[in-house]
């Protein structure tokens, strides 16, 4: 990997050379600060003040030049607009003139991109040198101030206006012959100029604020690379929309499969002669198998995507059929084996990997958001569908009732999916591992690629920051050595665990806690509501569906508003406290009422959803780049943590059942409370040590 200082020098436009961030000078100052503090000639307060002033001056220089260039571009557009009703022969020349303005605007966007990257890197270098997060303080104080130069760059209102002017004029020139329609009358017209496409793509990615799509995408924990180093072959050779859709459909169906049995699992257990609380094992057995399936599916996806998906569909078809047949065989063993088969068919690791490897960067955020949305919709649709399946009849000695129909319906769904997969999926083109390694080691950034792509991530919200070694920016002081990224991915669970920093371990603990609390709430809902309130299967299904429906609205609110008002660590801690409050309100002290159960469950579930989004957002930024690829990646680790939490939660429900259903609520909530308090303490300790 080429060091950033060298890359910056190579990509600079010569006539603009004096207006770029002076990265070399600032890097030198950081080293000087470290030496001065070490020998005691400077205190931290003076260093922070001096470094902040230096950053402000650098950003002001960039902004003033940016405004000057915007003015020049606007003047050129104004002069072109003065040509009223051009002749047909002049239209082509005018179009080329507007396109030339667009190309110059793209150069300006690349100018912003390079400076934003330099600013991000020098801030991360400063943080690593001094052991605390100056970055969050600087960005929050500058980005929201009315006189902020930083805000002028990354809100890019002026640039949007220039893009709009070029787009409108090119469109009107295209439609000049015989058409009086405006681009404002038909904003979704099929024609689009390639230059306009490039400008809009660059501006869309040049966003400072965290938006809903970005926030939602980070739930998937699919690592994003910072900048493309070459023209992506993925667009033509690897990406296939129908294959992506099939992966999202697999995600949706698997989540439906997971939760469709929840409203009736306790009744099914009793029908087979077991206690109602055995539903914990029935639900959790799928998660037990998923612990192992996640690993082999992640490894299998190194070689193929189609074969693992076919295998997953077949195994899930068999597993659901066994789940349904257990009723007529009157066998709890067949029921559990069927659920184990369903867990062995979990291809979520393949779905994540396909998005990470085969979807172009410009679509990856949308695809990641689609992955999370499909999961959320499946989580809501599963219990609702389970509650609707209330028919009771026999066909050729096979029983179809509310307990077996979830299995039969999902078997049919997976069979249909298998046929669709076989017909429509296209295995992406794969280069050999050797050629991939060679290309990665020789890849050089190309200016035209940057013009096309622009910024790939918002300022300071990029997982690339985790690719830096201790010195901070992918380069050693004084030499361009291999970086952490060049050492390759983790080769085992043990090596992956050794790459986890204390803050990452705390965030995985938080993820374990929230998944445990949510699983306890969902899995024991049918038993608890039947025992205390006499709810029917339909009532339980409606309650669970309502919980699932809250996922997307909550993420919209957090991603679009709350995350722009507060720091992620503040939202993280507040969400943990709210989860703790939800757990405390759920305890059965004197009497247990429907309002108490519903309100406490809603507080717990919604808070856990907010916590999951913020936690994975932070996790995607601080996890080592070596965990962004390979079999033992960050997505696998988070999946394993969540799956283990579900296994422990479902096992706790079954064990607590031996003490009696009257004690089920308090016994299962007690571990949730202990883990939640531990995660809050760990969060406070970790962040206090960083600040």
XYZ file of C-alpha atoms in Angstrom:
691
model
C 0.000 0.000 0.000
C 1.415 3.406 -1.019
C 1.903 5.751 1.951
C -0.594 8.581 2.106
C 2.067 11.324 1.971
C 3.378 9.952 -1.321
C -0.131 9.357 -2.634
C -1.129 12.923 -1.788
C 1.845 14.310 -3.683
C 1.117 12.185 -6.765
C -2.571 13.119 -6.966
C -2.225 16.858 -6.473
C -3.104 19.187 -9.348
C 0.071 21.177 -9.833
C -1.514 24.622 -10.232
C -3.454 24.045 -6.983
C -0.472 22.705 -5.054
C -0.333 25.519 -2.498
C -3.954 25.001 -1.403
C -3.858 21.382 -0.280
C -3.563 20.408 3.371
C 0.097 20.483 4.413
C 0.084 16.921 5.619
C 3.855 16.593 5.857
C 4.139 19.657 8.109
C 1.310 18.542 10.378
C 2.741 15.050 10.686
C 6.050 16.575 11.694
C 4.312 18.771 14.291
C 2.603 15.727 15.835
C 6.002 14.075 16.320
C 7.370 17.274 17.830
C 4.433 17.514 20.246
C 5.032 13.943 21.376
C 8.729 14.616 21.993
C 8.043 17.890 23.833
C 5.474 16.286 26.130
C 7.821 13.378 26.808
C 10.639 15.669 27.977
C 8.212 17.977 29.806
C 8.690 21.173 27.772
C 5.005 21.335 26.745
C 1.749 20.528 28.497
C -1.224 18.844 26.829
C -3.486 21.899 27.061
C -1.063 24.030 25.048
C -0.591 21.228 22.507
C -4.336 20.884 21.971
C -4.751 24.636 21.530
C -1.820 24.939 19.134
C -2.845 21.909 17.067
C -6.458 23.114 16.868
C -5.288 26.508 15.595
C -3.086 24.847 12.980
C -5.988 22.694 11.771
C -8.284 25.735 11.613
C -5.747 27.597 9.458
C -5.304 24.656 7.112
C -9.074 24.223 6.687
C -9.587 27.957 6.173
C -7.002 27.917 3.369
C -8.844 25.026 1.703
C -12.275 26.624 2.090
C -11.280 30.031 0.697
C -9.778 28.370 -2.358
C -12.884 26.206 -2.709
C -15.158 29.260 -2.640
C -12.963 30.999 -5.205
C -13.166 28.023 -7.571
C -16.921 27.724 -7.072
C -17.229 31.368 -8.045
C -15.206 30.818 -11.233
C -17.349 27.821 -12.193
C -20.535 29.794 -11.503
C -19.289 32.669 -13.684
C -18.601 30.280 -16.559
C -22.096 28.829 -16.268
C -23.618 32.327 -16.159
C -21.805 33.280 -19.372
C -23.036 30.131 -21.102
C -26.581 30.892 -19.934
C -26.444 34.285 -21.656
C -26.685 32.550 -25.023
C -30.450 32.733 -25.559
C -32.132 30.185 -27.863
C -29.023 28.844 -29.618
C -29.172 27.494 -33.151
C -29.153 23.760 -33.722
C -25.539 23.994 -34.894
C -24.520 25.626 -31.599
C -26.176 23.083 -29.311
C -23.342 20.561 -29.524
C -20.715 23.209 -28.694
C -22.803 24.394 -25.743
C -23.190 20.850 -24.451
C -19.439 20.332 -24.597
C -18.878 23.638 -22.814
C -21.195 22.609 -19.967
C -19.526 19.189 -19.799
C -16.133 20.887 -19.531
C -17.422 22.855 -16.546
C -18.640 19.561 -15.097
C -15.212 17.965 -15.518
C -13.594 20.903 -13.746
C -16.146 20.526 -10.952
C -15.148 16.868 -10.614
C -11.539 17.986 -10.156
C -12.733 20.260 -7.367
C -14.556 17.348 -5.733
C -11.357 15.312 -5.834
C -9.582 18.268 -4.252
C -12.057 18.081 -1.351
C -11.682 14.308 -1.186
C -7.909 14.430 -0.834
C -8.031 17.128 1.833
C -10.760 15.315 3.781
C -8.658 12.150 3.754
C -5.599 14.065 4.911
C -7.548 15.708 7.721
C -8.976 12.376 8.835
C -5.568 10.730 8.852
C -3.781 13.475 10.750
C -6.520 13.499 13.392
C -6.242 9.732 13.831
C -2.458 10.021 14.029
C -2.805 12.657 16.752
C -5.238 10.442 18.696
C -2.936 7.446 18.550
C 0.116 9.454 19.559
C -1.516 10.910 22.671
C -3.908 8.104 23.636
C -7.258 9.913 23.554
C -9.926 11.065 21.111
C -9.198 14.626 20.037
C -10.995 13.795 16.777
C -14.505 13.697 18.231
C -13.979 16.979 20.088
C -12.636 18.788 17.039
C -15.243 17.612 14.562
C -18.220 18.127 16.877
C -17.182 21.644 17.913
C -16.334 22.768 14.378
C -18.994 20.999 12.339
C -21.951 22.490 14.219
C -20.611 26.028 14.760
C -22.270 28.787 12.626
C -18.853 30.143 11.552
C -17.382 26.724 10.919
C -15.087 26.419 7.917
C -15.371 22.644 8.240
C -19.121 22.896 7.772
C -18.645 24.987 4.625
C -16.724 22.151 3.012
C -18.775 19.139 3.979
C -22.272 20.557 3.697
C -21.262 21.528 0.095
C -24.409 23.601 -0.589
C -22.629 25.639 -3.261
C -21.380 22.565 -5.069
C -24.885 21.135 -5.166
C -26.134 24.321 -6.804
C -23.413 24.126 -9.471
C -24.259 20.481 -10.166
C -27.942 21.412 -10.458
C -27.229 24.217 -12.915
C -25.093 21.996 -15.158
C -27.651 19.164 -15.038
C -30.584 21.444 -15.882
C -28.850 23.131 -18.805
C -27.547 19.886 -20.324
C -31.018 18.386 -20.062
C -32.664 21.372 -21.734
C -30.134 21.323 -24.535
C -30.741 17.607 -25.050
C -34.501 18.183 -25.243
C -34.198 21.446 -27.199
C -35.637 20.146 -30.441
C -39.421 20.246 -30.247
C -39.778 19.814 -26.461
C -40.844 22.392 -23.904
C -40.602 20.154 -20.839
C -38.356 21.079 -17.949
C -36.226 18.766 -15.838
C -38.333 19.950 -12.887
C -41.514 18.627 -14.556
C -40.049 15.135 -14.942
C -37.243 14.649 -12.407
C -36.931 10.930 -13.228
C -36.451 11.203 -16.999
C -34.432 8.285 -18.427
C -31.776 10.424 -20.139
C -28.711 11.293 -18.096
C -25.382 12.679 -19.203
C -22.335 10.643 -18.058
C -20.678 13.779 -16.664
C -23.808 14.544 -14.636
C -23.882 10.958 -13.349
C -20.269 11.269 -12.194
C -20.897 14.621 -10.493
C -23.989 13.431 -8.678
C -22.285 10.228 -7.517
C -19.352 12.230 -6.149
C -21.547 14.791 -4.381
C -23.772 12.080 -2.884
C -20.755 10.480 -1.271
C -19.390 13.812 -0.048
C -21.518 13.891 3.064
C -20.406 14.937 6.532
C -23.507 13.997 8.501
C -24.456 10.399 9.240
C -27.632 9.671 7.312
C -30.184 6.912 7.675
C -28.820 4.848 4.800
C -25.281 4.941 6.150
C -26.460 4.204 9.698
C -28.611 1.306 8.536
C -25.865 -0.104 6.335
C -23.461 -0.315 9.256
C -25.851 -2.741 11.003
C -24.660 -5.305 8.472
C -21.027 -4.804 9.593
C -19.844 -5.002 5.991
C -16.500 -3.240 5.884
C -16.181 -0.389 3.399
C -12.900 0.458 1.736
C -11.858 4.101 1.731
C -11.017 4.864 -1.882
C -10.907 2.803 -5.058
C -7.401 2.184 -6.288
C -8.374 1.192 -9.798
C -11.409 0.925 -11.997
C -13.617 -1.700 -10.455
C -14.037 -4.853 -12.576
C -16.871 -5.764 -10.197
C -19.305 -3.591 -12.168
C -19.328 -5.775 -15.277
C -17.772 -9.074 -14.282
C -18.979 -9.712 -10.727
C -22.086 -7.670 -9.999
C -25.446 -9.145 -10.965
C -28.618 -7.506 -9.654
C -30.713 -10.692 -9.600
C -27.985 -12.510 -7.646
C -27.954 -9.692 -5.098
C -31.742 -9.875 -4.872
C -31.511 -13.631 -4.252
C -29.076 -13.027 -1.383
C -31.435 -10.487 0.169
C -34.346 -12.901 -0.292
C -32.304 -15.583 1.472
C -31.743 -13.188 4.375
C -35.457 -12.361 4.576
C -36.617 -15.993 4.422
C -34.104 -17.102 7.038
C -35.298 -14.474 9.513
C -38.920 -15.468 8.825
C -37.878 -19.092 9.389
C -36.276 -18.180 12.715
C -39.262 -16.370 14.232
C -42.295 -17.973 12.579
C -42.414 -20.719 15.236
C -42.145 -18.418 18.277
C -45.923 -17.915 18.833
C -46.611 -21.667 18.741
C -43.377 -23.276 20.002
C -44.721 -23.736 23.553
C -47.943 -25.399 22.313
C -45.940 -27.671 20.001
C -43.690 -28.739 22.904
C -46.704 -29.606 25.065
C -48.302 -31.524 22.167
C -45.240 -33.767 22.159
C -45.416 -34.325 25.913
C -42.775 -31.813 27.012
C -43.056 -28.734 29.224
C -43.972 -25.397 27.674
C -40.570 -23.973 28.592
C -38.880 -26.550 26.345
C -39.746 -24.017 23.637
C -36.435 -22.381 24.651
C -34.510 -25.415 23.383
C -36.732 -25.704 20.305
C -36.103 -22.081 19.329
C -32.466 -22.088 20.440
C -31.420 -25.304 18.695
C -31.397 -23.366 15.430
C -28.933 -20.902 16.944
C -26.734 -23.740 18.251
C -26.267 -25.093 14.738
C -25.728 -21.579 13.382
C -22.612 -21.223 15.572
C -20.955 -23.893 13.413
C -22.637 -23.164 10.097
C -21.430 -19.547 10.120
C -17.816 -20.741 10.049
C -18.089 -23.266 7.228
C -20.324 -20.997 5.132
C -17.825 -18.155 5.577
C -15.010 -20.469 4.437
C -17.090 -21.861 1.564
C -17.803 -18.350 0.281
C -14.060 -18.004 -0.460
C -14.616 -20.391 -3.378
C -18.272 -20.081 -4.383
C -21.524 -18.289 -3.631
C -23.949 -20.384 -5.649
C -23.143 -23.781 -4.101
C -23.479 -22.615 -0.468
C -26.840 -21.023 -1.269
C -28.071 -24.216 -2.945
C -26.894 -26.289 0.009
C -28.547 -23.848 2.420
C -31.888 -24.078 0.589
C -31.862 -27.889 0.526
C -30.926 -28.190 4.206
C -33.595 -25.656 5.214
C -36.202 -27.484 3.119
C -35.355 -30.770 4.887
C -35.186 -29.135 8.317
C -38.601 -27.493 8.030
C -40.158 -30.693 6.694
C -38.778 -32.607 9.701
C -40.107 -29.900 12.035
C -43.600 -30.369 10.567
C -43.439 -34.194 10.502
C -42.452 -34.386 14.188
C -46.114 -33.867 15.119
C -47.337 -36.994 13.305
C -44.356 -39.027 14.533
C -44.968 -37.661 18.043
C -41.215 -37.199 18.404
C -39.496 -34.313 20.168
C -36.174 -35.610 18.824
C -37.293 -35.169 15.190
C -38.518 -31.676 16.073
C -35.139 -30.675 17.498
C -33.195 -32.307 14.652
C -35.345 -30.383 12.189
C -34.484 -27.092 13.905
C -30.810 -28.060 13.987
C -30.953 -28.635 10.225
C -32.483 -25.171 9.832
C -29.567 -23.686 11.756
C -27.082 -25.597 9.617
C -28.613 -23.857 6.599
C -27.867 -20.343 7.840
C -26.149 -18.620 4.907
C -26.038 -15.105 6.381
C -22.223 -15.201 6.193
C -22.525 -15.835 2.438
C -25.059 -13.014 2.060
C -22.726 -10.570 3.825
C -19.719 -11.765 1.853
C -21.514 -11.418 -1.486
C -22.351 -7.782 -0.740
C -18.810 -7.082 0.439
C -17.063 -8.746 -2.522
C -19.405 -8.493 -5.492
C -21.388 -5.271 -5.158
C -19.753 -2.088 -6.528
C -18.722 0.533 -3.989
C -21.313 3.003 -5.280
C -24.099 0.486 -4.496
C -22.604 -1.256 -1.470
C -24.129 1.043 1.128
C -27.609 0.566 -0.377
C -27.085 -3.186 -0.552
C -25.939 -3.275 3.086
C -28.986 -1.260 4.111
C -31.108 -3.706 2.117
C -29.531 -6.599 4.028
C -30.525 -5.054 7.361
C -33.985 -4.083 6.110
C -34.604 -7.620 4.850
C -33.619 -8.967 8.272
C -35.910 -6.518 10.058
C -38.860 -7.249 7.780
C -38.337 -10.986 8.201
C -38.250 -10.566 11.965
C -41.613 -8.748 11.863
C -43.222 -10.932 9.195
C -42.280 -14.267 10.808
C -44.394 -14.036 13.986
C -47.238 -12.362 12.080
C -47.342 -15.226 9.584
C -47.154 -17.773 12.408
C -50.190 -16.164 14.024
C -52.210 -16.336 10.802
C -51.685 -20.072 10.266
C -54.649 -21.268 12.342
C -56.101 -23.944 9.991
C -56.500 -27.544 11.215
C -56.923 -30.435 8.734
C -55.347 -33.741 7.628
C -54.087 -34.766 4.206
C -52.817 -38.322 3.595
C -52.139 -38.840 7.312
C -50.226 -35.576 7.498
C -51.507 -33.031 10.011
C -51.755 -29.372 9.071
C -52.431 -27.152 12.078
C -51.014 -24.038 13.759
C -48.068 -26.049 15.063
C -47.028 -27.831 11.863
C -48.026 -25.250 9.246
C -44.974 -23.014 9.928
C -42.772 -25.959 8.924
C -44.795 -26.820 5.815
C -45.050 -23.195 4.667
C -41.316 -22.607 5.045
C -40.514 -25.895 3.263
C -42.567 -24.716 0.311
C -40.959 -21.268 0.448
C -37.441 -22.729 0.375
C -38.368 -25.073 -2.483
C -39.625 -22.127 -4.553
C -36.512 -20.168 -3.617
C -34.286 -23.080 -4.701
C -35.900 -23.168 -8.143
C -35.543 -19.384 -8.489
C -31.917 -19.619 -7.350
C -31.109 -22.369 -9.846
C -32.611 -20.409 -12.732
C -31.479 -16.866 -11.955
C -28.280 -16.854 -9.898
C -25.040 -16.086 -11.692
C -21.777 -17.161 -10.067
C -19.519 -14.086 -10.072
C -16.235 -14.096 -11.915
C -13.341 -15.063 -9.637
C -9.703 -14.306 -10.195
C -7.098 -16.666 -8.801
C -5.753 -15.895 -5.366
C -2.313 -15.421 -6.816
C -3.384 -12.792 -9.334
C -5.404 -11.010 -6.680
C -2.329 -10.748 -4.465
C -0.219 -9.457 -7.302
C -2.778 -6.848 -8.269
C -3.203 -5.652 -4.711
C 0.534 -5.216 -4.275
C 0.973 -3.241 -7.511
C -2.231 -1.225 -7.543
C -1.703 2.522 -7.863
C -4.353 5.211 -7.468
C -5.442 6.812 -10.712
C -6.758 10.353 -10.814
C -9.524 9.555 -13.281
C -10.835 6.845 -10.962
C -11.028 9.348 -8.156
C -12.860 11.749 -10.445
C -15.465 9.094 -11.083
C -15.810 7.876 -7.522
C -15.284 10.864 -5.236
C -15.483 10.243 -1.531
C -16.501 6.738 -0.538
C -17.288 7.527 3.104
C -18.261 10.549 5.201
C -15.525 12.416 7.060
C -14.213 10.497 10.088
C -16.670 7.660 9.606
C -14.492 5.306 7.628
C -13.308 1.835 8.490
C -10.095 2.658 6.652
C -8.925 4.415 9.785
C -8.515 1.021 11.370
C -6.011 0.048 8.661
C -3.394 2.300 10.165
C -0.516 0.972 12.190
C 0.592 2.552 15.424
C 2.170 5.496 13.674
C -1.237 6.291 12.320
C -1.571 6.575 8.564
C -0.310 3.408 6.954
C 3.311 4.568 6.919
C 6.212 4.468 9.329
C 8.015 7.663 10.155
C 10.685 8.023 7.508
C 9.857 5.013 5.325
C 7.071 3.454 3.306
C 6.860 -0.010 4.803
C 4.131 -2.595 4.537
C 1.077 -1.775 6.577
C -1.214 -3.880 8.725
C -3.427 -4.397 5.717
C -0.624 -6.080 3.777
C -0.270 -8.757 6.449
C -3.450 -10.382 5.234
C -6.626 -11.569 6.951
C -6.878 -13.591 10.157
C -6.452 -17.321 9.589
C -8.257 -18.676 12.669
C -10.685 -17.704 15.404
C -7.710 -17.442 17.776
C -5.771 -15.075 15.537
C -8.933 -13.033 14.954
C -9.485 -12.758 18.705
C -5.907 -11.563 19.215
C -6.599 -8.691 16.817
C -9.393 -7.380 19.031
C -8.565 -4.287 21.049
C -10.124 -3.750 24.515
C -12.702 -1.339 23.050
C -13.725 -3.906 20.405
C -14.092 -6.582 23.090
C -16.357 -4.248 25.084
C -18.497 -3.641 22.022
C -18.791 -7.383 21.373
C -19.845 -7.778 25.016
C -22.516 -5.113 24.450
C -23.668 -6.967 21.337
C -23.861 -10.213 23.328
C -25.865 -8.458 26.052
C -28.443 -6.876 23.761
C -28.959 -10.082 21.768
C -29.378 -12.030 25.009
C -31.976 -9.576 26.340
C -33.909 -9.493 23.051
C -33.896 -13.287 22.725
C -35.224 -13.738 26.272
C -38.022 -11.260 25.589
C -39.027 -12.858 22.275
C -38.555 -16.558 23.036
C -40.397 -16.635 26.355
C -43.192 -14.299 25.205
C -45.655 -17.087 24.362
C -45.111 -18.857 27.704
C -45.216 -15.678 29.818
C -48.255 -14.118 28.141
C -50.213 -17.374 28.238
C -49.412 -17.937 31.937
C -50.073 -14.397 33.190
C -52.585 -12.953 30.719
C -54.136 -15.917 28.874
C -53.174 -14.554 25.468
C -53.992 -16.562 22.351
C -51.463 -17.436 19.663
C -52.785 -14.576 17.507
C -52.293 -12.062 20.320
C -48.694 -13.184 20.863
C -48.043 -12.983 17.118
C -49.431 -9.432 16.942
C -47.278 -8.332 19.893
C -44.101 -9.783 18.348
C -44.928 -8.362 14.921
C -45.404 -4.908 16.466
C -41.983 -5.188 18.080
C -40.422 -6.148 14.749
C -42.136 -3.301 12.906
C -40.396 -0.761 15.163
C -36.947 -1.678 13.807
C -36.926 0.458 10.635
C -38.685 3.557 12.094
C -36.304 3.564 15.061
C -33.310 3.350 12.741
C -34.676 6.224 10.640
C -34.991 8.439 13.720
C -31.550 7.509 15.060
C -29.761 7.595 11.716
C -31.324 10.833 10.462
C -31.652 12.905 13.632
C -30.243 11.589 16.905
C -26.834 10.634 15.477
C -26.443 14.202 14.178
C -27.175 15.691 17.622
C -25.062 13.479 19.875
C -21.802 11.573 19.732
C -22.011 7.837 19.155
C -20.507 7.057 22.556
C -23.207 9.181 24.241
C -25.976 7.363 22.369
C -24.280 4.058 23.195
C -24.245 4.707 26.942
C -27.764 6.171 26.994
C -29.107 3.148 25.103
C -27.434 0.743 27.537
C -29.036 2.582 30.448
C -32.450 2.444 28.753
C -32.038 -1.310 28.161
C -31.228 -1.660 31.854
C -34.375 0.328 32.751
C -36.451 -1.889 30.448
C -35.077 -5.000 32.172
C -35.772 -3.594 35.656
C -39.362 -2.683 34.704
C -39.919 -6.234 33.406
C -39.372 -7.930 36.775
C -42.404 -9.461 38.488
C -42.482 -7.895 41.964
C -46.063 -7.839 43.264
C -48.473 -8.215 40.373
C -47.868 -8.542 36.664
C -50.091 -6.551 34.289
C -50.405 -6.261 30.541
C -49.391 -2.543 30.488
C -46.269 -3.329 32.521
C -45.269 -6.201 30.244
C -45.975 -4.376 26.973
C -44.364 -1.056 27.994
C -41.269 -2.645 29.547
C -40.898 -4.971 26.551
C -41.199 -2.050 24.140
C -38.624 0.016 26.050
C -36.256 -2.949 26.172
C -36.648 -3.894 22.508
C -36.466 -0.365 21.049
C -33.484 0.574 23.233
C -31.717 -2.624 22.211
C -32.334 -1.798 18.532
C -30.837 1.678 18.962
C -27.929 0.160 20.867
C -27.318 -2.441 18.166
C -27.141 0.182 15.427
C -24.761 2.496 17.271
C -22.642 -0.379 18.573
C -22.134 -1.937 15.135
C -21.484 1.498 13.672
C -18.646 1.997 16.145
C -17.472 -1.581 15.680
C -17.191 -1.186 11.904
C -14.847 1.776 12.428
C -12.493 0.490 15.104
C -12.110 -3.145 14.078
C -8.802 -4.092 12.469
C -8.702 -4.046 8.684
C -7.396 -7.621 8.802
C -10.902 -8.569 9.930
C -12.520 -6.955 6.902
C -11.842 -9.941 4.633
C -11.192 -13.667 4.717
C -13.076 -16.427 6.502
C -12.614 -15.129 10.049
C -13.858 -11.604 9.443
C -15.557 -9.007 11.616
C -18.999 -9.976 10.376
C -18.382 -13.583 11.429
C -17.218 -12.525 14.908
C -20.281 -10.358 15.485
C -22.550 -13.124 14.169
C -20.939 -15.656 16.511
C -21.291 -13.304 19.496
C -24.973 -12.731 18.747
C -25.650 -16.411 18.059
C -23.977 -17.518 21.293
C -26.097 -14.986 23.159
C -29.245 -16.509 21.666
C -28.100 -20.026 22.561
C -27.413 -19.047 26.173
C -30.711 -17.154 26.418
C -32.794 -20.036 25.072
C -30.973 -22.491 27.300
C -31.654 -20.258 30.305
C -35.379 -20.266 29.496
C -35.501 -24.060 29.425
C -33.493 -24.441 32.648
C -35.594 -21.798 34.400
C -38.691 -23.775 33.449
C -37.734 -26.478 35.964
C -38.304 -23.918 38.731
C -41.858 -23.320 37.536
C -43.493 -20.887 35.136
C -44.244 -18.464 37.995
C -40.512 -17.829 38.434
C -39.602 -17.849 34.727
C -39.649 -14.065 34.230
C -37.416 -13.142 37.162
C -34.958 -16.025 36.702
C -34.369 -15.249 33.013
C -34.181 -11.484 33.540
C -31.575 -11.688 36.296
C -28.684 -12.735 33.971
C -29.795 -10.005 31.536
C -29.515 -7.424 34.297
C -26.079 -8.649 35.424
C -24.663 -8.634 31.872
C -26.229 -5.225 31.161
C -24.710 -3.640 34.279
C -21.338 -5.218 33.438
C -21.466 -3.775 29.908
C -22.329 -0.293 31.253
C -19.391 -0.418 33.672
C -17.078 -1.654 30.902
C -18.278 1.112 28.559
C -17.684 3.837 31.161
C -14.253 2.462 32.039
C -13.190 2.094 28.385
C -14.243 5.554 27.281
C -12.950 7.270 30.407
C -9.545 5.764 29.680
C -9.671 7.178 26.142
C -10.621 10.718 27.071
